Amino acid sequence: MTRIKIAGELRPDDPRSADLSAGREAVKRIRSLIKSGLHFAIEATLSGTFVLKHMQIAKDIGYSIVVYYIGLQDVQMHIDRVASRVEQGGHWIAEEDIRFRYGQSLQNLKPALAIADQ
């Protein structure tokens, strides 16, 4: 489940216009899944605290937390990857956002691994 996929569900004709609504919907779905006890996965940049907080909430009620972290060697590789994606019709992300998320993601990795069972 990603915010981008949810935006496509909400507004297939213009997913970018549904970013805020998609973010809210993603939060609702994650909270609902945690309450349900069902197994699920979250794809995230790990650049904020929401995922960390909800990893801990899920762990506290008995979920087993598994983290798969896929990162690139440096921020420029992320910038180039987004540029390539845009050329192929994918969504754009501002370079300053990419740089910010890259640093935040690396900072949040250690706390995420501390929560994780695997």
PDB file of C-alpha atoms in Angstrom:
ATOM      1  CA  MET A   1       0.000   0.000   0.000  1.00  0.00           C
ATOM      2  CA  THR A   2       1.435   3.365  -0.985  1.00  0.00           C
ATOM      3  CA  ARG A   3       0.025   6.855  -0.912  1.00  0.00           C
ATOM      4  CA  ILE A   4       0.751   7.109  -4.645  1.00  0.00           C
ATOM      5  CA  LYS A   5      -1.310   3.996  -5.438  1.00  0.00           C
ATOM      6  CA  ILE A   6      -4.142   5.250  -3.258  1.00  0.00           C
ATOM      7  CA  ALA A   7      -4.062   8.607  -5.082  1.00  0.00           C
ATOM      8  CA  GLY A   8      -4.429   6.672  -8.337  1.00  0.00           C
ATOM      9  CA  GLU A   9      -7.466   4.886  -6.917  1.00  0.00           C
ATOM     10  CA  LEU A  10      -9.051   8.142  -5.759  1.00  0.00           C
ATOM     11  CA  ARG A  11      -8.309  10.150  -8.918  1.00  0.00           C
ATOM     12  CA  PRO A  12      -7.151   7.923 -11.784  1.00  0.00           C
ATOM     13  CA  ASP A  13      -7.343  10.889 -14.166  1.00  0.00           C
ATOM     14  CA  ASP A  14      -5.105  13.139 -11.989  1.00  0.00           C
ATOM     15  CA  PRO A  15      -3.451  11.324  -9.062  1.00  0.00           C
ATOM     16  CA  ARG A  16      -1.296  14.342  -8.058  1.00  0.00           C
ATOM     17  CA  SER A  17      -4.449  16.286  -7.199  1.00  0.00           C
ATOM     18  CA  ALA A  18      -5.362  13.598  -4.671  1.00  0.00           C
ATOM     19  CA  ASP A  19      -2.073  13.627  -2.704  1.00  0.00           C
ATOM     20  CA  LEU A  20      -3.513  15.040   0.522  1.00  0.00           C
ATOM     21  CA  SER A  21      -6.619  12.861   0.412  1.00  0.00           C
ATOM     22  CA  ALA A  22      -4.483   9.826  -0.384  1.00  0.00           C
ATOM     23  CA  GLY A  23      -2.253  10.518   2.610  1.00  0.00           C
ATOM     24  CA  ARG A  24      -5.263  10.684   4.902  1.00  0.00           C
ATOM     25  CA  GLU A  25      -6.673   7.494   3.410  1.00  0.00           C
ATOM     26  CA  ALA A  26      -3.333   5.699   3.858  1.00  0.00           C
ATOM     27  CA  VAL A  27      -3.312   6.667   7.551  1.00  0.00           C
ATOM     28  CA  LYS A  28      -6.860   5.332   7.980  1.00  0.00           C
ATOM     29  CA  ARG A  29      -6.013   2.071   6.231  1.00  0.00           C
ATOM     30  CA  ILE A  30      -2.869   1.492   8.279  1.00  0.00           C
ATOM     31  CA  ARG A  31      -4.675   2.131  11.558  1.00  0.00           C
ATOM     32  CA  SER A  32      -7.535  -0.133  10.489  1.00  0.00           C
ATOM     33  CA  LEU A  33      -5.170  -2.932   9.496  1.00  0.00           C
ATOM     34  CA  ILE A  34      -3.336  -2.731  12.819  1.00  0.00           C
ATOM     35  CA  LYS A  35      -6.640  -2.972  14.701  1.00  0.00           C
ATOM     36  CA  SER A  36      -7.769  -5.896  12.544  1.00  0.00           C
ATOM     37  CA  GLY A  37      -4.725  -8.020  13.300  1.00  0.00           C
ATOM     38  CA  LEU A  38      -4.278  -8.829   9.607  1.00  0.00           C
ATOM     39  CA  HIS A  39      -0.827  -9.154   8.068  1.00  0.00           C
ATOM     40  CA  PHE A  40       0.134  -6.232   5.835  1.00  0.00           C
ATOM     41  CA  ALA A  41       3.086  -4.322   4.412  1.00  0.00           C
ATOM     42  CA  ILE A  42       3.850  -0.626   4.174  1.00  0.00           C
ATOM     43  CA  GLU A  43       6.097   0.942   1.575  1.00  0.00           C
ATOM     44  CA  ALA A  44       7.540   4.215   2.828  1.00  0.00           C
ATOM     45  CA  THR A  45      10.511   6.542   2.494  1.00  0.00           C
ATOM     46  CA  LEU A  46      10.967   6.324   6.276  1.00  0.00           C
ATOM     47  CA  SER A  47      11.463  10.094   6.287  1.00  0.00           C
ATOM     48  CA  GLY A  48       8.853  10.858   8.940  1.00  0.00           C
ATOM     49  CA  THR A  49       7.833   9.510  12.329  1.00  0.00           C
ATOM     50  CA  PHE A  50       4.413   8.101  11.396  1.00  0.00           C
ATOM     51  CA  VAL A  51       5.746   4.730  10.257  1.00  0.00           C
ATOM     52  CA  LEU A  52       8.056   4.405  13.275  1.00  0.00           C
ATOM     53  CA  LYS A  53       5.203   5.226  15.646  1.00  0.00           C
ATOM     54  CA  HIS A  54       2.875   2.707  14.035  1.00  0.00           C
ATOM     55  CA  MET A  55       5.569   0.029  13.860  1.00  0.00           C
ATOM     56  CA  GLN A  56       5.846   0.354  17.641  1.00  0.00           C
ATOM     57  CA  ILE A  57       2.070   0.342  18.140  1.00  0.00           C
ATOM     58  CA  ALA A  58       1.773  -2.811  16.032  1.00  0.00           C
ATOM     59  CA  LYS A  59       4.644  -4.484  17.867  1.00  0.00           C
ATOM     60  CA  ASP A  60       3.104  -3.616  21.235  1.00  0.00           C
ATOM     61  CA  ILE A  61      -0.082  -5.503  20.328  1.00  0.00           C
ATOM     62  CA  GLY A  62       1.727  -8.581  19.085  1.00  0.00           C
ATOM     63  CA  TYR A  63       2.727  -7.991  15.486  1.00  0.00           C
ATOM     64  CA  SER A  64       6.077  -9.301  14.324  1.00  0.00           C
ATOM     65  CA  ILE A  65       7.836  -6.429  12.564  1.00  0.00           C
ATOM     66  CA  VAL A  66      10.061  -7.137   9.560  1.00  0.00           C
ATOM     67  CA  VAL A  67      11.965  -4.319   7.862  1.00  0.00           C
ATOM     68  CA  TYR A  68      13.308  -4.454   4.326  1.00  0.00           C
ATOM     69  CA  TYR A  69      15.278  -1.270   3.704  1.00  0.00           C
ATOM     70  CA  ILE A  70      16.313  -0.518   0.157  1.00  0.00           C
ATOM     71  CA  GLY A  71      18.560   2.492  -0.156  1.00  0.00           C
ATOM     72  CA  LEU A  72      20.863   3.908  -2.757  1.00  0.00           C
ATOM     73  CA  GLN A  73      24.504   4.836  -2.254  1.00  0.00           C
ATOM     74  CA  ASP A  74      23.944   8.590  -2.347  1.00  0.00           C
ATOM     75  CA  VAL A  75      21.240  11.196  -2.762  1.00  0.00           C
ATOM     76  CA  GLN A  76      22.209  11.971  -6.370  1.00  0.00           C
ATOM     77  CA  MET A  77      21.267   8.427  -7.351  1.00  0.00           C
ATOM     78  CA  HIS A  78      17.788   9.078  -5.929  1.00  0.00           C
ATOM     79  CA  ILE A  79      17.521  12.363  -7.844  1.00  0.00           C
ATOM     80  CA  ASP A  80      18.570  10.633 -11.080  1.00  0.00           C
ATOM     81  CA  ARG A  81      16.114   7.790 -10.447  1.00  0.00           C
ATOM     82  CA  VAL A  82      13.213  10.217 -10.024  1.00  0.00           C
ATOM     83  CA  ALA A  83      14.232  12.085 -13.201  1.00  0.00           C
ATOM     84  CA  SER A  84      14.251   8.782 -15.093  1.00  0.00           C
ATOM     85  CA  ARG A  85      10.862   7.860 -13.682  1.00  0.00           C
ATOM     86  CA  VAL A  86       9.397  11.204 -14.740  1.00  0.00           C
ATOM     87  CA  GLU A  87      10.721  10.683 -18.291  1.00  0.00           C
ATOM     88  CA  GLN A  88       8.759   7.430 -18.328  1.00  0.00           C
ATOM     89  CA  GLY A  89       5.547   9.109 -17.182  1.00  0.00           C
ATOM     90  CA  GLY A  90       5.966   8.579 -13.440  1.00  0.00           C
ATOM     91  CA  HIS A  91       5.415  11.080 -10.666  1.00  0.00           C
ATOM     92  CA  TRP A  92       7.779  13.979  -9.944  1.00  0.00           C
ATOM     93  CA  ILE A  93       9.314  14.864  -6.579  1.00  0.00           C
ATOM     94  CA  ALA A  94      11.134  18.147  -5.946  1.00  0.00           C
ATOM     95  CA  GLU A  95      14.901  17.791  -5.550  1.00  0.00           C
ATOM     96  CA  GLU A  96      14.832  19.543  -2.164  1.00  0.00           C
ATOM     97  CA  ASP A  97      12.257  16.988  -0.962  1.00  0.00           C
ATOM     98  CA  ILE A  98      14.424  14.119  -2.185  1.00  0.00           C
ATOM     99  CA  ARG A  99      17.451  15.524  -0.354  1.00  0.00           C
ATOM    100  CA  PHE A 100      15.458  16.036   2.851  1.00  0.00           C
ATOM    101  CA  ARG A 101      13.874  12.580   2.727  1.00  0.00           C
ATOM    102  CA  TYR A 102      17.222  10.913   2.053  1.00  0.00           C
ATOM    103  CA  GLY A 103      18.772  12.360   5.216  1.00  0.00           C
ATOM    104  CA  GLN A 104      15.698  11.743   7.344  1.00  0.00           C
ATOM    105  CA  SER A 105      15.400   8.184   6.087  1.00  0.00           C
ATOM    106  CA  LEU A 106      18.961   7.391   7.108  1.00  0.00           C
ATOM    107  CA  GLN A 107      18.356   8.943  10.546  1.00  0.00           C
ATOM    108  CA  ASN A 108      15.165   6.910  11.026  1.00  0.00           C
ATOM    109  CA  LEU A 109      16.711   3.619   9.953  1.00  0.00           C
ATOM    110  CA  LYS A 110      18.374   2.885  13.304  1.00  0.00           C
ATOM    111  CA  PRO A 111      15.155   3.436  15.325  1.00  0.00           C
ATOM    112  CA  ALA A 112      13.229   1.319  12.793  1.00  0.00           C
ATOM    113  CA  LEU A 113      15.700  -1.529  13.157  1.00  0.00           C
ATOM    114  CA  ALA A 114      15.481  -1.242  16.949  1.00  0.00           C
ATOM    115  CA  ILE A 115      11.716  -1.833  16.723  1.00  0.00           C
ATOM    116  CA  ALA A 116      11.980  -4.600  14.132  1.00  0.00           C
ATOM    117  CA  ASP A 117      12.075  -8.289  14.957  1.00  0.00           C
ATOM    118  CA  GLN A 118      13.856  -8.959  11.680  1.00  0.00           C
TER     119      GLN A 118
END
